[in-house]
XYZ file of N, CA and C in Angstrom:
648
model
N 5.258 34.190 -23.832
C 5.654 34.711 -22.536
C 6.009 33.550 -21.626
N 7.135 33.592 -20.976
C 7.631 32.440 -20.256
C 6.889 32.217 -18.966
N 6.372 33.231 -18.366
C 5.629 33.080 -17.139
C 4.168 33.350 -17.402
N 3.348 32.935 -16.466
C 1.921 33.129 -16.607
C 1.474 34.355 -15.849
N 0.235 34.736 -16.061
C -0.296 35.916 -15.418
C -1.595 35.551 -14.742
N -1.740 35.910 -13.484
C -2.918 35.519 -12.719
C -4.150 36.278 -13.153
N -5.327 35.653 -12.959
C -6.588 36.292 -13.326
C -7.502 36.443 -12.136
N -6.970 36.413 -10.952
C -7.820 36.418 -9.776
C -8.635 37.692 -9.634
N -8.049 38.824 -10.062
C -8.752 40.094 -9.901
C -8.645 40.900 -11.176
N -9.748 41.016 -11.902
C -9.762 41.857 -13.094
C -10.372 43.197 -12.738
N -11.508 43.158 -12.081
C -12.143 44.399 -11.639
C -12.948 44.096 -10.397
N -12.555 44.665 -9.269
C -13.205 44.352 -8.013
C -14.684 44.731 -8.019
N -15.034 45.732 -8.776
C -16.409 46.204 -8.767
C -17.216 45.683 -9.947
N -16.691 44.709 -10.666
C -17.417 44.170 -11.810
C -18.686 43.489 -11.345
N -19.789 43.613 -12.104
C -21.032 42.968 -11.705
C -20.900 41.460 -11.774
N -21.697 40.764 -10.936
C -21.675 39.301 -10.945
C -22.143 38.806 -12.301
N -21.497 37.744 -12.835
C -21.893 37.242 -14.151
C -23.279 36.624 -14.123
N -23.980 36.696 -15.251
C -25.298 36.094 -15.358
C -25.200 34.591 -15.516
N -26.355 33.925 -15.595
C -26.390 32.478 -15.685
C -25.641 31.967 -16.904
N -25.860 32.595 -18.057
C -25.207 32.144 -19.275
C -23.694 32.241 -19.162
N -23.210 33.337 -18.585
C -21.774 33.515 -18.433
C -21.210 32.515 -17.428
N -21.940 32.242 -16.356
C -21.473 31.253 -15.380
C -21.379 29.873 -16.019
N -22.350 29.544 -16.874
C -22.322 28.257 -17.567
C -21.130 28.184 -18.526
N -20.849 29.289 -19.192
C -19.708 29.327 -20.104
C -18.407 29.124 -19.348
N -18.268 29.800 -18.214
C -17.057 29.657 -17.419
C -16.907 28.241 -16.876
N -18.020 27.612 -16.513
C -17.975 26.237 -16.028
C -17.544 25.276 -17.136
N -18.023 25.531 -18.357
C -17.620 24.693 -19.488
C -16.141 24.874 -19.791
N -15.663 26.105 -19.739
C -14.237 26.363 -19.936
C -13.409 25.588 -18.917
N -13.841 25.632 -17.679
C -13.121 24.941 -16.606
C -13.155 23.434 -16.803
N -14.314 22.914 -17.151
C -14.483 21.473 -17.325
C -13.591 20.930 -18.439
N -13.578 21.632 -19.567
C -12.748 21.192 -20.700
C -11.264 21.328 -20.363
N -10.909 22.430 -19.738
C -9.505 22.636 -19.353
C -9.026 21.542 -18.415
N -9.806 21.218 -17.404
C -9.389 20.206 -16.446
C -9.257 18.836 -17.106
N -10.160 18.528 -18.041
C -10.057 17.264 -18.772
C -8.771 17.224 -19.597
N -8.473 18.317 -20.290
C -7.263 18.390 -21.125
C -6.009 18.296 -20.275
N -5.975 19.049 -19.207
C -4.790 19.039 -18.329
C -4.557 17.654 -17.733
N -5.621 17.011 -17.236
C -5.471 15.702 -16.601
C -4.986 14.652 -17.598
N -5.499 14.696 -18.823
C -5.076 13.723 -19.834
C -3.622 13.931 -20.236
N -3.227 15.172 -20.385
C -1.838 15.459 -20.750
C -0.888 15.006 -19.642
N -1.264 15.247 -18.405
C -0.403 14.842 -17.302
C -0.340 13.327 -17.167
N -1.402 12.641 -17.586
C -1.423 11.181 -17.490
C -0.740 10.513 -18.686
N -0.932 11.087 -19.875
C -0.495 10.407 -21.099
C 0.575 11.144 -21.893
N 0.853 12.382 -21.538
C 1.777 13.188 -22.318
C 1.028 14.049 -23.325
N 1.685 15.127 -23.763
C 1.004 16.070 -24.659
C 0.734 15.454 -26.023
N 1.727 14.830 -26.631
C 1.575 14.301 -27.982
C 0.521 13.212 -28.057
N 0.414 12.397 -27.006
C -0.524 11.273 -27.015
C -1.958 11.684 -26.706
N -2.150 12.902 -26.267
C -3.498 13.366 -25.920
C -4.158 13.989 -27.152
N -5.315 13.469 -27.518
C -6.016 13.951 -28.706
C -7.198 14.834 -28.334
N -7.634 15.607 -29.304
C -8.819 16.441 -29.110
C -10.027 15.571 -28.807
N -10.151 14.443 -29.519
C -11.285 13.542 -29.286
C -11.292 13.027 -27.852
N -10.107 12.666 -27.346
C -10.025 12.164 -25.976
C -10.415 13.238 -24.964
N -9.979 14.469 -25.222
C -10.327 15.577 -24.321
C -11.834 15.809 -24.335
N -12.420 15.841 -25.527
C -13.860 16.068 -25.642
C -14.638 14.965 -24.928
N -14.222 13.714 -25.123
C -14.902 12.597 -24.464
C -14.788 12.706 -22.948
N -13.604 13.062 -22.472
C -13.382 13.185 -21.024
C -14.244 14.307 -20.435
N -14.397 15.384 -21.189
C -15.178 16.532 -20.714
C -16.674 16.366 -20.946
N -17.061 15.362 -21.751
C -18.474 15.130 -22.027
C -19.065 16.111 -23.011
N -18.236 16.554 -23.976
C -18.708 17.496 -24.997
C -18.294 16.978 -26.368
N -18.841 17.566 -27.418
C -18.434 17.215 -28.772
C -17.152 17.965 -29.143
N -16.488 17.497 -30.191
C -15.313 18.211 -30.689
C -15.687 19.638 -31.094
N -16.849 19.803 -31.731
C -17.284 21.135 -32.157
C -17.458 22.055 -30.951
N -18.073 21.523 -29.906
C -18.258 22.328 -28.702
C -16.914 22.717 -28.097
N -15.983 21.773 -28.078
C -14.654 22.079 -27.535
C -14.032 23.251 -28.274
N -14.130 23.228 -29.602
C -13.522 24.308 -30.375
C -14.308 25.614 -30.275
N -15.521 25.559 -29.784
C -16.255 26.798 -29.500
C -15.652 27.522 -28.298
N -14.982 26.761 -27.442
C -14.408 27.323 -26.227
C -12.901 27.551 -26.327
N -12.219 26.664 -27.026
C -10.759 26.768 -27.139
C -10.341 26.578 -28.595
N -9.445 27.434 -29.063
C -9.032 27.398 -30.470
C -8.107 26.222 -30.773
N -7.328 25.791 -29.784
C -6.349 24.735 -30.013
C -6.287 23.809 -28.803
N -5.650 22.670 -28.997
C -5.422 21.748 -27.870
C -4.576 22.434 -26.806
N -3.572 23.179 -27.242
C -2.704 23.878 -26.293
C -3.508 24.835 -25.414
N -4.424 25.567 -26.037
C -5.241 26.511 -25.273
C -6.098 25.789 -24.242
N -6.644 24.617 -24.618
C -7.467 23.853 -23.686
C -6.649 23.392 -22.486
N -5.431 22.913 -22.736
C -4.583 22.449 -21.638
C -4.222 23.612 -20.717
N -3.936 24.754 -21.296
C -3.562 25.936 -20.512
C -4.774 26.655 -19.911
N -5.947 26.415 -20.484
C -7.141 27.122 -20.013
C -7.199 28.554 -20.499
N -6.704 28.813 -21.715
C -6.681 30.173 -22.267
C -7.819 30.345 -23.255
N -8.781 31.165 -22.892
C -9.947 31.395 -23.739
C -9.624 32.409 -24.834
N -10.644 32.747 -25.597
C -10.504 33.703 -26.705
C -9.987 35.045 -26.203
N -9.163 35.685 -27.025
C -8.638 36.998 -26.667
C -9.702 38.067 -26.909
N -10.209 38.636 -25.838
C -11.206 39.705 -25.918
C -10.757 40.837 -24.997
N -10.675 42.023 -25.534
C -10.304 43.178 -24.714
C -11.520 43.566 -23.875
N -11.422 43.513 -22.548
C -12.589 43.808 -21.699
C -13.093 45.233 -21.895
N -14.408 45.374 -21.949
C -14.999 46.697 -22.157
C -14.594 47.668 -21.061
N -14.532 47.166 -19.802
C -14.179 48.059 -18.700
C -12.731 48.517 -18.807
N -11.867 47.680 -19.405
C -10.463 48.070 -19.585
C -10.341 49.151 -20.649
N -11.180 49.053 -21.693
C -11.189 50.086 -22.734
C -11.669 51.407 -22.149
N -12.746 51.341 -21.352
C -13.261 52.553 -20.712
C -12.194 53.194 -19.835
N -11.493 52.354 -19.058
C -10.459 52.868 -18.164
C -9.330 53.521 -18.953
N -9.011 52.942 -20.109
C -7.929 53.467 -20.933
C -8.215 54.909 -21.361
N -9.482 55.200 -21.662
C -9.829 56.522 -22.171
C -10.346 57.479 -21.110
N -10.651 56.990 -19.938
C -11.216 57.839 -18.893
C -10.311 59.008 -18.537
N -9.027 58.720 -18.379
C -8.093 59.736 -17.882
C -7.054 60.120 -18.919
N -7.461 60.169 -20.183
C -6.471 60.451 -21.214
C -5.930 61.879 -21.122
N -6.693 62.767 -20.462
C -6.207 64.134 -20.328
C -4.955 64.195 -19.454
N -4.797 63.199 -18.584
C -3.647 63.213 -17.673
C -2.371 62.698 -18.327
N -2.460 62.249 -19.574
C -1.275 61.720 -20.247
C -0.990 60.299 -19.806
N 0.282 60.003 -19.546
C 0.701 58.670 -19.085
C 0.213 57.588 -20.034
N 0.347 57.847 -21.340
C -0.195 56.896 -22.311
C 0.475 55.539 -22.220
N 1.793 55.511 -22.033
C 2.494 54.235 -21.964
C 1.955 53.392 -20.819
N 1.793 53.984 -19.661
C 1.271 53.244 -18.510
C -0.148 52.754 -18.773
N -0.957 53.558 -19.432
C -2.337 53.155 -19.730
C -2.371 51.965 -20.687
N -1.443 51.954 -21.650
C -1.388 50.836 -22.592
C -0.902 49.570 -21.884
N 0.051 49.715 -20.982
C 0.521 48.552 -20.223
C -0.638 47.924 -19.452
N -1.437 48.754 -18.799
C -2.586 48.245 -18.032
C -3.597 47.587 -18.961
N -3.822 48.164 -20.128
C -4.760 47.579 -21.098
C -4.267 46.197 -21.541
N -2.981 46.072 -21.784
C -2.406 44.775 -22.132
C -2.582 43.773 -20.993
N -2.302 44.219 -19.779
C -2.394 43.321 -18.623
C -3.821 42.837 -18.416
N -4.781 43.737 -18.497
C -6.172 43.347 -18.256
C -6.707 42.452 -19.372
N -6.226 42.639 -20.580
C -6.630 41.755 -21.682
C -6.035 40.371 -21.492
N -4.801 40.308 -21.021
C -4.176 39.018 -20.735
C -4.924 38.294 -19.629
N -5.293 39.024 -18.595
C -6.053 38.437 -17.505
C -7.385 37.880 -17.994
N -7.985 38.547 -18.946
C -9.310 38.160 -19.417
C -9.296 36.816 -20.138
N -8.135 36.392 -20.635
C -8.046 35.070 -21.268
C -8.208 33.952 -20.260
N -7.882 34.241 -19.019
C -7.769 33.213 -18.008
C -9.083 33.043 -17.266
N -10.089 32.518 -17.948
C -11.419 32.390 -17.368
C -11.742 30.974 -16.915
N -10.776 30.065 -17.012
C -11.014 28.678 -16.616
C -10.646 28.423 -15.160
N -10.079 29.432 -14.504
C -9.692 29.276 -13.110
C -8.292 28.745 -12.907
N -7.500 28.653 -13.976
C -6.130 28.168 -13.845
C -5.311 29.133 -12.997
N -4.583 28.600 -12.042
C -3.748 29.456 -11.205
C -2.476 29.842 -11.950
N -1.870 30.921 -11.518
C -0.597 31.344 -12.105
C 0.467 30.265 -11.931
N 0.484 29.622 -10.762
C 1.473 28.587 -10.497
C 1.279 27.385 -11.425
N 0.031 27.029 -11.666
C -0.239 25.894 -12.537
C 0.173 26.195 -13.978
N -0.123 27.396 -14.436
C 0.270 27.774 -15.791
C 1.785 27.724 -15.957
N 2.488 28.242 -14.970
C 3.946 28.242 -15.036
C 4.482 26.813 -15.066
N 3.900 25.938 -14.254
C 4.338 24.540 -14.214
C 4.089 23.851 -15.553
N 2.905 24.040 -16.132
C 2.587 23.407 -17.415
C 3.525 23.896 -18.517
N 3.759 25.214 -18.542
C 4.620 25.775 -19.586
C 6.069 25.320 -19.415
N 6.479 25.069 -18.182
C 7.829 24.595 -17.925
C 7.993 23.139 -18.358
N 6.975 22.332 -18.119
C 7.056 20.900 -18.410
C 6.864 20.578 -19.889
N 6.091 21.412 -20.596
C 5.758 21.094 -21.989
C 6.134 22.269 -22.899
N 7.197 22.121 -23.681
C 7.651 23.210 -24.558
C 6.557 23.699 -25.512
N 5.672 22.795 -25.960
C 4.595 23.206 -26.870
C 3.692 24.253 -26.219
N 3.488 24.101 -24.926
C 2.623 25.037 -24.216
C 3.326 26.378 -23.994
N 4.617 26.324 -23.742
C 5.382 27.563 -23.584
C 5.363 28.365 -24.871
N 5.522 27.692 -26.010
C 5.485 28.371 -27.299
C 4.105 28.967 -27.567
N 3.067 28.233 -27.175
C 1.708 28.740 -27.380
C 1.453 29.988 -26.538
N 2.003 30.025 -25.347
C 1.832 31.212 -24.513
C 2.502 32.421 -25.151
N 3.654 32.216 -25.758
C 4.310 33.301 -26.496
C 3.399 33.798 -27.623
N 2.803 32.859 -28.357
C 1.929 33.218 -29.477
C 0.705 33.989 -28.998
N 0.128 33.548 -27.892
C -1.072 34.221 -27.400
C -0.759 35.637 -26.919
N 0.402 35.819 -26.296
C 0.741 37.169 -25.858
C 0.949 38.085 -27.058
N 1.556 37.565 -28.122
C 1.736 38.376 -29.328
C 0.380 38.723 -29.929
N -0.548 37.786 -29.876
C -1.906 38.037 -30.367
C -2.572 39.153 -29.579
N -2.401 39.124 -28.272
C -2.948 40.185 -27.420
C -2.330 41.522 -27.781
N -1.027 41.529 -27.938
C -0.336 42.777 -28.254
C -0.817 43.348 -29.584
N -1.038 42.473 -30.567
C -1.519 42.923 -31.878
C -2.934 43.504 -31.777
N -3.798 42.846 -31.000
C -5.177 43.329 -30.863
C -5.228 44.664 -30.134
N -4.452 44.772 -29.064
C -4.423 46.022 -28.315
C -3.832 47.133 -29.170
N -2.818 46.817 -29.960
C -2.210 47.818 -30.835
C -3.232 48.346 -31.836
N -3.982 47.432 -32.445
C -4.984 47.845 -33.427
C -6.040 48.742 -32.796
N -6.513 48.337 -31.624
C -7.531 49.136 -30.934
C -6.977 50.495 -30.529
N -5.811 50.481 -29.891
C -5.259 51.728 -29.371
C -4.953 52.718 -30.488
N -4.362 52.242 -31.571
C -4.023 53.139 -32.673
C -5.282 53.751 -33.282
N -6.313 52.924 -33.480
C -7.561 53.419 -34.056
C -8.237 54.429 -33.131
N -8.323 54.085 -31.851
C -9.028 54.951 -30.902
C -8.272 56.243 -30.629
N -6.948 56.143 -30.570
C -6.167 57.356 -30.350
C -6.313 58.314 -31.526
N -6.423 57.745 -32.721
C -6.628 58.578 -33.910
C -7.999 59.246 -33.847
N -9.008 58.506 -33.378
C -10.369 59.053 -33.286
C -10.431 60.219 -32.303
N -9.723 60.082 -31.183
C -9.782 61.118 -30.152
C -8.789 62.250 -30.392
N -7.866 62.028 -31.342
C -6.869 63.054 -31.621
C -5.683 63.027 -30.687
N -5.637 62.031 -29.787
C -4.540 61.968 -28.821
C -3.211 61.689 -29.505
N -3.258 60.895 -30.579
C -2.017 60.575 -31.274
C -1.803 61.412 -32.518
N -2.439 62.567 -32.571
C -2.356 63.418 -33.759
C -0.911 63.799 -34.064
N -0.535 63.635 -35.322
C 0.795 64.013 -35.749
C 1.825 62.909 -35.635
N 1.448 61.790 -35.007
C 2.395 60.688 -34.866
C 2.360 59.782 -36.095
N 3.489 59.201 -36.411
C 3.531 58.231 -37.496
C 3.049 56.877 -36.970
N 2.513 56.008 -37.832
C 2.111 54.664 -37.390
C 3.259 53.903 -36.747
N 4.479 54.118 -37.262
C 5.631 53.426 -36.707
C 5.865 53.805 -35.247
N 5.696 55.090 -34.926
C 5.890 55.537 -33.551
C 4.819 54.941 -32.635
N 3.587 54.937 -33.117
C 2.496 54.379 -32.317
C 2.732 52.894 -32.038
N 3.180 52.163 -33.043
C 3.450 50.737 -32.870
C 4.628 50.519 -31.930
N 5.609 51.404 -31.982
C 6.759 51.288 -31.088
C 6.340 51.440 -29.634
N 5.394 52.337 -29.371
C 4.904 52.525 -28.001
C 4.218 51.257 -27.512
N 3.441 50.602 -28.390
C 2.772 49.351 -28.024
C 3.807 48.274 -27.712
N 4.827 48.173 -28.546
C 5.878 47.177 -28.331
C 6.604 47.430 -27.013
N 6.862 48.697 -26.725
C 7.514 49.053 -25.469
C 6.625 48.682 -24.289
N 5.323 48.904 -24.424
C 4.387 48.542 -23.354
C 4.434 47.035 -23.091
N 4.536 46.233 -24.147
C 4.647 44.795 -23.977
C 5.911 44.404 -23.224
N 7.003 45.083 -23.525
C 8.264 44.807 -22.832
C 8.166 45.183 -21.356
N 7.511 46.306 -21.068
C 7.313 46.728 -19.679
C 6.500 45.682 -18.923
N 5.469 45.169 -19.569
C 4.604 44.174 -18.938
C 5.383 42.913 -18.585
N 6.159 42.395 -19.534
C 6.933 41.173 -19.293
C 7.976 41.393 -18.198
N 8.665 42.519 -18.270
C 9.712 42.806 -17.290
C 9.107 42.935 -15.889
N 7.969 43.612 -15.803
C 7.305 43.793 -14.505
C 6.928 42.451 -13.907
N 6.417 41.566 -14.753
C 5.990 40.263 -14.256
C 7.174 39.420 -13.775
N 8.273 39.484 -14.501
C 9.446 38.708 -14.088
C 9.950 39.173 -12.719
N 9.878 40.457 -12.469
C 10.361 41.005 -11.204
C 9.372 40.788 -10.064
N 8.078 40.823 -10.385
C 7.060 40.701 -9.336
C 5.773 40.135 -9.922
N 5.627 38.809 -9.966
C 4.431 38.198 -10.555
C 3.123 38.661 -9.912
N 3.170 38.995 -8.626
C 1.941 39.398 -7.932
C 1.400 40.741 -8.406
N 2.186 41.475 -9.177
C 1.745 42.789 -9.632
C 0.491 42.685 -10.491
N 0.273 41.526 -11.108
C -0.847 41.365 -12.019
C -2.134 40.953 -11.324
N -2.069 40.755 -10.011
C -3.305 40.467 -9.288
C -4.245 41.668 -9.318
N -3.662 42.850 -9.448
C -4.472 44.063 -9.542
C -3.670 45.115 -10.310
N -3.582 44.972 -11.638
C -2.723 45.864 -12.428
C -3.275 47.282 -12.510
N -2.457 48.236 -12.099
C -2.827 49.646 -12.171
C -1.662 50.429 -12.757
N -1.950 51.648 -13.198
C -0.874 52.491 -13.735
C 0.199 52.735 -12.691
N -0.233 52.959 -11.453
C 0.719 53.250 -10.380
C 1.649 52.063 -10.138
N 1.119 50.843 -10.275
C 1.931 49.654 -10.034
C 3.043 49.507 -11.056
N 2.786 49.961 -12.292
C 3.777 49.802 -13.353
C 4.727 50.987 -13.478
N 4.452 52.071 -12.789
C 5.273 53.274 -12.941
C 6.750 53.054 -12.616
N 7.118 52.306 -11.555
C 8.550 52.095 -11.288
C 9.273 51.445 -12.466
N 8.645 50.443 -13.097
C 9.276 49.796 -14.248
C 9.361 50.752 -15.422
N 8.338 51.549 -15.631
C 8.355 52.513 -16.733
C 9.495 53.518 -16.543
N 9.736 53.926 -15.289
C 10.855 54.845 -15.026
C 12.183 54.189 -15.364
N 12.300 52.899 -15.072
C 13.532 52.171 -15.404
C 13.739 52.150 -16.914
N 12.682 51.880 -17.665
C 12.789 51.827 -19.123
C 13.125 53.204 -19.692
N 12.528 54.247 -19.154
C 12.837 55.592 -19.633
C 14.300 55.932 -19.394
N 14.810 55.550 -18.234
C 16.210 55.802 -17.917
C 17.121 55.032 -18.861
N 16.729 53.773 -19.170
C 17.531 52.953 -20.075
C 17.559 53.554 -21.479
N 16.414 54.064 -21.927
C 16.356 54.662 -23.265
C 17.221 55.914 -23.334
N 17.266 56.682 -22.259
C 18.117 57.888 -22.239
C 19.587 57.509 -22.320
N 19.933 56.377 -21.714
C 21.329 55.944 -21.710
C 21.837 55.575 -23.103
N 20.916 55.136 -23.966
C 21.334 54.692 -25.297
C 21.104 55.751 -26.372
N 20.672 56.939 -25.963
C 20.453 58.006 -26.949
C 21.772 58.466 -27.550
């Protein structure tokens, strides 16, 4: 994904994190800042994992407990985990339909959840613009998110019977379309991800529906 997505607001009513979680977030931030500063000083290729670990005051093993790759450390992108509250929200109002919009929100909230190091949207965009390796990694991470959300959504929809009668290909197509809606929405209005809701994405979804009708 060429642009970044802010993580300032995932859930306004989320409980305050416990001590262990606060320590984890601080470690994520510490390692990210060390990686970013070294890359900006020495360049991406010249910055090693060992140098980042030494700068952050952690072992290489500890670094990889927090970030899967050097690129992730520089960007501050943690492990892809679908937030439990986002899953609950996805299924809370399934009787009302609007499945595409619900999947878009699930994708957005999962993307936000990667950004636990405190990296700003502006900083992510700047890093990805300056270093092609980081831009490519962001594309890879978004595809990873889309794959995880697709697996969850297809399985859960089958369990609840919401997708009864649909072929796997159709279900996967809806996930792919949701990813396109998410990217398009962000390009038009990056601030939309500060608080992603179904209502916020509805205008873009209407545009996509109109476009699909035009090509029928």
